[in-house]
CSV table of C-alpha atoms and ligand atoms in Angstrom, one decimal:
chain,number,residue,atom,x,y,z
U,15,MET,CA,-10.4,18.2,17.6
U,16,ALA,CA,-7.9,16.1,16.1
U,17,VAL,CA,-5.7,17.2,13.2
U,18,ARG,CA,-6.2,15.8,10.0
U,19,ILE,CA,-3.2,14.0,8.3
U,20,SER,CA,-3.8,14.9,4.6
U,21,GLY,CA,-2.3,12.1,2.4
U,22,LYS,CA,-2.8,13.8,-0.6
U,23,GLU,CA,-0.5,17.0,0.5
U,24,VAL,CA,2.1,14.5,1.7
U,25,SER,CA,1.7,12.6,-1.3
U,26,GLU,CA,2.2,15.4,-3.7
U,27,LYS,CA,5.3,16.4,-1.7
U,28,ILE,CA,6.9,13.0,-2.1
U,29,ARG,CA,6.0,13.0,-5.8
U,30,ARG,CA,7.5,16.2,-6.1
U,31,GLN,CA,10.9,14.7,-5.0
U,32,LEU,CA,10.4,11.8,-7.0
U,33,LYS,CA,10.1,14.0,-10.2
U,34,SER,CA,13.2,16.0,-9.3
U,35,GLU,CA,15.2,12.2,-9.0
U,36,VAL,CA,13.5,10.8,-12.0
U,37,VAL,CA,14.9,13.7,-14.1
U,38,ASN,CA,18.6,13.2,-12.7
U,39,MET,CA,18.3,9.8,-13.6
U,40,ARG,CA,17.1,10.7,-16.7
U,41,SER,CA,20.3,13.0,-17.3
U,42,LEU,CA,22.3,9.8,-16.6
U,43,GLY,CA,20.4,7.6,-19.1
U,44,ILE,CA,18.1,6.2,-17.1
U,45,ILE,CA,14.4,5.9,-17.1
U,46,PRO,CA,12.5,4.3,-14.2
U,47,GLY,CA,10.4,1.6,-16.3
U,48,LEU,CA,7.1,0.0,-14.7
U,49,ALA,CA,5.1,-2.8,-16.2
U,50,VAL,CA,1.6,-3.2,-15.2
U,51,ILE,CA,-0.3,-6.4,-16.0
U,52,ILE,CA,-4.2,-6.1,-15.8
U,53,VAL,CA,-6.3,-9.3,-16.6
U,54,GLY,CA,-9.9,-9.2,-17.4
U,55,ASP,CA,-12.3,-6.2,-17.4
U,56,ASP,CA,-13.1,-5.6,-13.2
U,57,PRO,CA,-13.9,-2.1,-13.8
U,58,ALA,CA,-12.5,-1.2,-10.1
U,59,SER,CA,-9.1,-2.5,-11.3
U,60,LYS,CA,-9.3,-0.9,-14.6
U,61,VAL,CA,-9.9,2.4,-12.3
U,62,TYR,CA,-6.9,1.6,-10.0
U,63,VAL,CA,-4.7,0.9,-13.4
U,64,ARG,CA,-5.6,4.0,-15.0
U,65,ASN,CA,-4.7,6.4,-11.8
U,66,LYS,CA,-1.3,4.4,-11.9
U,67,GLU,CA,-0.4,4.9,-15.4
U,68,LEU,CA,-1.5,8.8,-14.6
U,69,ALA,CA,0.7,8.9,-11.6
U,70,CYS,CA,3.7,7.6,-13.7
U,71,GLN,CA,3.0,10.0,-16.0
U,72,GLU,CA,3.3,12.9,-13.1
U,73,VAL,CA,6.7,11.8,-12.3
U,74,GLY,CA,8.4,10.9,-15.5
U,75,ILE,CA,8.3,7.2,-15.4
U,76,ARG,CA,7.8,5.0,-18.3
U,77,SER,CA,4.7,2.7,-18.0
U,78,GLU,CA,3.7,0.2,-19.9
U,79,ILE,CA,0.3,-1.6,-19.5
U,80,HIS,CA,-0.7,-5.1,-20.9
U,81,ARG,CA,-4.3,-6.0,-21.3
U,82,LEU,CA,-4.8,-9.5,-20.8
U,83,PRO,CA,-8.1,-11.1,-21.8
U,84,ALA,CA,-10.0,-13.1,-18.5
U,85,HIS,CA,-9.4,-16.5,-20.1
U,86,ILE,CA,-5.8,-16.4,-20.3
U,87,THR,CA,-4.0,-19.3,-19.0
U,88,GLN,CA,-1.7,-19.5,-16.5
U,89,GLU,CA,1.0,-20.4,-18.6
U,90,GLN,CA,0.6,-17.7,-20.6
U,91,LEU,CA,0.5,-15.1,-17.7
U,92,ASN,CA,3.9,-16.8,-16.2
U,93,HIS,CA,5.5,-16.5,-19.9
U,94,LEU,CA,5.0,-12.5,-19.9
U,95,ILE,CA,5.9,-12.1,-16.3
U,96,GLY,CA,9.3,-13.8,-17.6
U,97,GLN,CA,9.9,-12.2,-20.4
U,98,LEU,CA,9.3,-8.7,-18.2
U,99,ASN,CA,11.6,-9.6,-15.6
U,100,GLY,CA,14.2,-10.2,-18.2
U,101,ARG,CA,13.9,-7.0,-19.8
U,102,GLU,CA,16.4,-4.1,-18.6
U,103,ASP,CA,14.1,-1.4,-19.4
U,104,VAL,CA,11.4,-2.5,-17.1
U,105,HIS,CA,12.2,-1.9,-13.5
U,106,GLY,CA,9.1,-2.3,-11.8
U,107,ILE,CA,6.4,-5.1,-12.4
U,108,LEU,CA,3.1,-5.2,-10.8
U,109,VAL,CA,-0.1,-7.7,-11.5
U,110,GLN,CA,-3.2,-6.1,-10.7
U,111,MET,CA,-5.2,-8.3,-8.1
U,112,PRO,CA,-7.6,-9.7,-7.9
U,113,LEU,CA,-6.9,-12.3,-10.7
U,114,PRO,CA,-9.9,-14.4,-12.0
U,115,PRO,CA,-10.3,-17.4,-10.2
U,116,HIS,CA,-8.5,-20.1,-12.4
U,117,LEU,CA,-5.3,-18.0,-12.0
U,118,ASP,CA,-3.0,-18.9,-8.9
U,119,GLU,CA,-2.0,-15.5,-7.4
U,120,LEU,CA,0.5,-17.0,-5.3
U,121,GLU,CA,2.1,-18.6,-8.6
U,122,VAL,CA,2.0,-15.4,-10.1
U,123,ILE,CA,4.0,-13.2,-7.4
U,124,ASN,CA,6.9,-15.8,-6.7
U,125,ASN,CA,7.3,-15.4,-10.6
U,126,ILE,CA,8.2,-11.7,-10.2
U,127,HIS,CA,11.7,-11.3,-9.8
U,128,PRO,CA,12.0,-10.3,-6.5
U,129,ASP,CA,14.5,-6.8,-7.7
U,130,LYS,CA,11.6,-6.2,-9.8
U,131,ASP,CA,8.4,-6.4,-7.1
U,132,VAL,CA,7.5,-3.2,-6.5
U,133,ASP,CA,4.5,-4.2,-4.5
U,134,ALA,CA,6.8,-6.3,-2.3
U,135,PHE,CA,4.6,-9.6,-1.9
U,136,HIS,CA,7.3,-11.9,-3.3
U,137,PRO,CA,8.1,-14.2,-0.2
U,138,ILE,CA,11.6,-12.6,-0.2
U,139,ASN,CA,10.8,-9.4,0.0
U,140,VAL,CA,8.2,-10.1,2.7
U,141,GLY,CA,10.9,-12.4,4.3
U,142,LYS,CA,13.2,-9.1,4.1
U,143,ILE,CA,10.3,-7.3,6.1
U,144,MET,CA,10.8,-9.0,8.5
U,145,ILE,CA,14.0,-9.0,9.5
U,146,GLY,CA,14.4,-5.4,8.7
U,147,ASP,CA,16.9,-5.5,5.6
U,148,TYR,CA,14.5,-4.2,2.9
U,149,ARG,CA,14.4,-2.6,-0.5
U,150,PHE,CA,10.8,-2.7,-0.9
U,151,LEU,CA,8.3,-1.7,1.5
U,152,PRO,CA,4.6,-2.7,0.7
U,153,CYS,CA,3.2,0.6,-1.0
U,154,THR,CA,0.0,0.7,1.7
U,155,PRO,CA,2.0,0.3,5.2
U,156,ALA,CA,5.1,2.2,3.5
U,157,GLY,CA,2.4,5.1,2.9
U,158,ILE,CA,1.2,4.8,6.3
U,159,MET,CA,4.4,5.3,8.1
U,160,GLU,CA,5.0,8.5,6.1
U,161,LEU,CA,1.8,10.1,7.4
U,162,ILE,CA,2.7,9.0,10.7
U,163,HIS,CA,6.5,10.6,10.6
U,164,HIS,CA,4.8,13.6,9.2
U,165,THR,CA,2.9,14.0,12.4
U,166,LYS,CA,6.5,14.1,13.8
U,167,VAL,CA,5.0,11.9,17.0
U,168,GLU,CA,7.4,10.0,18.3
U,169,ILE,CA,6.5,6.2,17.9
U,170,ALA,CA,9.1,4.6,20.2
U,171,GLY,CA,7.4,3.3,23.4
U,172,LYS,CA,4.1,3.5,22.2
U,173,ASN,CA,1.5,1.4,22.3
U,174,CYS,CA,0.1,0.5,18.7
U,175,VAL,CA,-2.9,-1.5,17.6
U,176,VAL,CA,-3.5,-2.5,14.3
U,177,ILE,CA,-6.8,-4.2,13.5
U,178,GLY,CA,-6.6,-6.6,10.3
U,179,ARG,CA,-3.8,-9.4,9.4
U,180,SER,CA,-3.8,-9.4,6.1
U,181,ASN,CA,-0.6,-10.0,4.1
U,182,ILE,CA,-1.0,-6.6,2.8
U,183,VAL,CA,-1.7,-4.3,5.2
U,184,GLY,CA,-2.0,-5.5,8.5
U,185,LYS,CA,1.1,-7.7,9.2
U,186,PRO,CA,3.5,-5.8,7.3
U,187,MET,CA,2.1,-2.5,9.2
U,188,SER,CA,2.6,-4.3,12.5
U,189,MET,CA,6.3,-5.1,11.5
U,190,LEU,CA,7.1,-1.6,10.5
U,191,MET,CA,6.0,-0.2,13.4
U,192,LEU,CA,7.9,-2.7,15.6
U,193,HIS,CA,11.1,-2.1,13.8
U,194,GLU,CA,10.0,1.4,14.8
U,195,ASN,CA,10.2,0.2,18.9
U,196,ALA,CA,6.3,0.6,19.3
U,197,THR,CA,4.8,-2.1,21.1
U,198,VAL,CA,2.5,-3.8,18.7
U,199,THR,CA,-1.1,-5.6,19.4
U,200,ILE,CA,-2.5,-7.0,16.0
U,201,CYS,CA,-6.4,-7.4,16.0
U,202,HIS,CA,-8.4,-9.5,13.9
U,203,SER,CA,-12.3,-11.1,13.9
U,204,LYS,CA,-11.4,-13.6,16.7
U,205,THR,CA,-9.9,-10.6,19.0
U,206,ARG,CA,-11.9,-10.7,22.2
U,207,ASP,CA,-12.5,-7.4,24.2
U,208,LEU,CA,-11.2,-5.4,20.4
U,209,ALA,CA,-13.1,-2.1,22.1
U,210,LYS,CA,-10.9,-2.1,25.5
U,211,ILE,CA,-7.6,-2.8,23.2
U,212,CYS,CA,-7.9,-0.5,20.9
U,213,SER,CA,-8.7,2.3,23.7
U,214,ARG,CA,-5.5,1.7,24.8
U,215,ALA,CA,-3.9,2.5,21.4
U,216,ASP,CA,-1.4,5.8,20.8
U,217,ILE,CA,-1.6,4.7,17.7
U,218,LEU,CA,-4.5,2.7,16.0
U,219,ILE,CA,-4.7,1.6,12.3
U,220,ALA,CA,-8.0,0.5,11.2
U,221,ALA,CA,-7.8,-2.2,8.1
U,222,VAL,CA,-10.6,-4.0,8.4
U,223,GLY,CA,-12.8,-3.2,5.3
U,224,LYS,CA,-16.1,-2.4,7.9
U,225,ALA,CA,-17.4,1.2,7.5
U,226,GLY,CA,-17.6,2.7,10.7
U,227,PHE,CA,-16.0,0.2,12.5
U,228,VAL,CA,-13.8,2.0,14.6
U,229,THR,CA,-16.0,4.3,17.2
U,230,ALA,CA,-15.2,7.2,19.5
U,231,ASP,CA,-15.4,5.0,22.6
U,232,MET,CA,-12.7,2.8,21.4
U,233,VAL,CA,-10.2,5.5,20.8
U,234,LYS,CA,-7.8,7.1,23.5
U,235,PRO,CA,-7.8,11.0,23.6
U,236,GLY,CA,-5.2,12.3,21.3
U,237,ALA,CA,-4.2,8.8,20.1
U,238,ILE,CA,-3.2,8.5,16.1
U,239,VAL,CA,-6.0,7.4,13.8
U,240,ILE,CA,-5.0,5.9,10.6
U,241,ASP,CA,-7.9,4.4,8.2
U,242,VAL,CA,-7.4,2.3,5.5
U,243,GLY,CA,-10.6,0.8,5.0
U,244,MET,CA,-11.8,1.8,1.9
U,245,ASN,CA,-15.9,0.9,1.7
U,246,ARG,CA,-19.1,2.1,0.3
U,247,ASP,CA,-21.5,3.3,2.4
U,248,GLY,CA,-25.5,3.2,1.9
U,249,GLU,CA,-25.1,5.8,-1.1
U,250,GLY,CA,-22.5,4.4,-2.9
U,251,LYS,CA,-20.1,7.0,-1.3
U,252,LEU,CA,-16.2,6.1,-0.8
U,253,CYS,CA,-15.7,5.8,3.2
U,254,GLY,CA,-13.2,4.1,5.9
U,255,ASP,CA,-13.6,2.2,8.7
U,256,VAL,CA,-13.6,5.0,11.1
U,257,ASP,CA,-16.8,6.6,11.9
U,258,PHE,CA,-15.1,9.9,11.9
U,259,PRO,CA,-18.0,12.4,13.1
U,260,SER,CA,-17.7,10.7,15.9
U,261,VAL,CA,-13.9,9.9,16.1
U,262,GLU,CA,-12.4,13.1,15.1
U,263,PRO,CA,-13.6,14.8,18.3
U,264,VAL,CA,-11.7,12.5,20.5
U,265,ALA,CA,-8.6,11.6,18.6
U,266,GLY,CA,-5.1,13.9,18.3
U,267,TYR,CA,-4.6,13.2,14.7
U,268,ILE,CA,-6.8,11.3,12.1
U,269,THR,CA,-6.9,10.5,8.2
U,270,PRO,CA,-9.9,11.3,6.0
U,271,VAL,CA,-11.4,8.9,3.4
U,272,PRO,CA,-11.0,10.1,0.8
U,273,GLY,CA,-7.5,11.8,0.9
U,274,GLY,CA,-5.9,10.0,4.0
U,275,VAL,CA,-4.1,6.7,3.0
U,276,GLY,CA,-5.5,6.1,-0.4
U,277,PRO,CA,-3.3,8.5,-2.2
U,278,MET,CA,0.0,7.3,-0.5
U,279,THR,CA,-0.2,4.0,-1.7
U,280,ILE,CA,0.4,4.8,-5.8
U,281,THR,CA,3.1,7.3,-4.3
U,282,MET,CA,4.8,4.4,-2.6
U,283,LEU,CA,4.8,2.7,-5.7
U,284,LEU,CA,6.1,5.3,-7.9
U,285,LYS,CA,9.0,5.2,-5.0
U,286,ASN,CA,9.5,1.4,-5.3
U,287,THR,CA,9.9,1.9,-9.1
U,288,VAL,CA,12.4,4.7,-9.0
U,289,THR,CA,14.4,2.5,-5.9
U,290,ALA,CA,14.3,-0.7,-8.3
U,291,ALA,CA,15.5,1.6,-11.5
U,292,LYS,CA,18.8,3.0,-9.3
U,293,ASN,CA,19.6,-0.5,-8.3
U,294,LEU,CA,19.2,-2.7,-11.5
J,29,NAP,P1,-8.6,-8.3,4.3
J,29,NAP,O1,-7.3,-9.4,3.7
J,29,NAP,O2,-10.1,-8.2,4.1
J,29,NAP,O3,-8.5,-8.1,6.0
J,29,NAP,C1,-9.1,-7.4,6.9
J,29,NAP,C2,-9.0,-8.1,8.3
J,29,NAP,O4,-9.9,-7.6,9.1
J,29,NAP,C3,-8.8,-9.6,8.2
J,29,NAP,O5,-7.6,-9.8,9.0
J,29,NAP,C4,-10.1,-9.8,9.4
J,29,NAP,O6,-9.8,-10.2,10.3
J,29,NAP,C5,-10.1,-8.1,10.1
J,29,NAP,N1,-11.6,-8.2,10.4
J,29,NAP,C6,-12.6,-8.4,10.0
J,29,NAP,N2,-14.0,-8.6,10.5
J,29,NAP,C7,-13.2,-8.1,11.8
J,29,NAP,C8,-14.0,-7.7,13.1
J,29,NAP,N3,-15.2,-7.6,13.5
J,29,NAP,N4,-13.0,-7.4,14.2
J,29,NAP,C9,-12.0,-7.7,14.0
J,29,NAP,N5,-10.8,-7.8,12.9
J,29,NAP,C10,-11.9,-8.1,12.0
J,29,NAP,O7,-8.5,-6.6,4.0
J,29,NAP,P2,-7.3,-6.0,3.7
J,29,NAP,O8,-6.7,-6.6,2.2
J,29,NAP,O9,-6.4,-6.0,4.8
J,29,NAP,O10,-7.9,-4.5,3.7
J,29,NAP,C11,-8.9,-3.8,4.5
J,29,NAP,C12,-9.1,-2.7,4.1
J,29,NAP,O11,-8.3,-1.7,3.8
J,29,NAP,C13,-10.2,-2.8,2.6
J,29,NAP,O12,-11.4,-1.9,2.9
J,29,NAP,C14,-9.6,-2.3,1.8
J,29,NAP,O13,-10.2,-2.1,0.5
J,29,NAP,C15,-8.6,-1.0,2.7
J,29,NAP,N6,-7.2,-1.0,1.4
J,29,NAP,C16,-6.9,-0.1,1.5
J,29,NAP,C17,-5.9,0.5,0.6
J,29,NAP,C18,-5.5,2.0,0.3
J,29,NAP,O14,-4.6,2.3,-0.4
J,29,NAP,N7,-6.2,2.9,0.8
J,29,NAP,C19,-5.0,-0.4,0.4
J,29,NAP,C20,-5.2,-2.2,0.5
J,29,NAP,C21,-6.3,-2.1,1.6
J,29,NAP,P3,-9.3,-12.3,10.1
J,29,NAP,O15,-8.4,-12.2,9.6
J,29,NAP,O16,-10.1,-13.0,11.7
J,29,NAP,O17,-10.5,-12.7,9.1
C-alpha cells in the first residue's frame, strides 16, 4: 500500500519557516507585499483569491486585492499593473486567471515586471527556468518538487513521465525534473501507447484534468504518483486525475486529492513573494 504524501503537512512546515523569515524581515523594516488582481465575478476565482489572502495573513505577508469589473478595458488593466510595478511596497503581482475573453492574458503577463512575477509566467522567467537560472518557479511545479523531495527518493536517473504539457504545469514540471537529472517523457493527447509509457515511470505526474484518468494498470509497482488534477466527480466532489482506490495499493507513494498538490501551490506563491521582497 502506498505511503500518502500529505501536501497539507509539507505545506504547514514551509509556512512555519516562511512565517519566521517574515518576522525577521519585518524587524528590518521589510514587509513583503502581494497585490492580487481579480477581474469579474467568477465564483471559483473569488474562492482562490480569498484563500490567497488568508494564506498571506497566516505568514505575515501584506496583501491587497484589486477587484475590477468584468467590463474593464485592457488599457485600464495595463495601467493598474504599471502602477503596481512602480510601487516599492508591492513585491509580487498576481492576476487571477482566467480573464474575461476580451482581455489578452499574454499581454497581461508580459506587462508584469519579471521581478514581481510571483507566478513565474512571464517569458523572461519561463526562459530562466529553461536554462536553470531561476529565482521564481511556477507555484504548482515548485510545490510538486517539494513533495517529491519530501519522500527522500533520489530523482537522478529515474524515469519520470509527465502527462500534460500546459505552460503552467506540464512543461515547467518536465524541466524541473530534467534539471534534477531524471529521464523525462512528456505525454499529451496525441501520445501513442500512453498506458505502456506510464507503466515504466518511477515517478508519474498526472496533469490532465480528467477524473480517474490514471488507472492501476498504468502504474509501475512502487512508483511515486503525483496527482495534479482538480476535477469534480458525478456528485460534485473534488477529485484528481488518478483513480485513487485502484492505484493506492500499487504505488509506492501517492498524493491525495484534496490535500496533496493543492495546498502546496498557494504555499509556493507565498515563498515567491518572500523571495521577491528579499531581492528588491
Ligand atoms: P490543461 O492546460 O488543460 O492541459 C491538460 C493536458 O492534458 C494537455 O497537455 C492535454 O494534451 C493533456 N491531455 C488531455 N487529454 C489527454 C489524454 N486523453 N491523454 C493524454 N494527455 C491528455 O490543464 P492544466 O492547466 O495543465 O491542468 C491540469 C489539471 O491540473 C487540471 O485538472 C487543473 O485543474 C489541475 N491544476 C491543479 C493545480 C493545483 O494547484 N492542484 C494547479 C494547476 C492545475 P494536449 O496538449 O495534447 O491537449
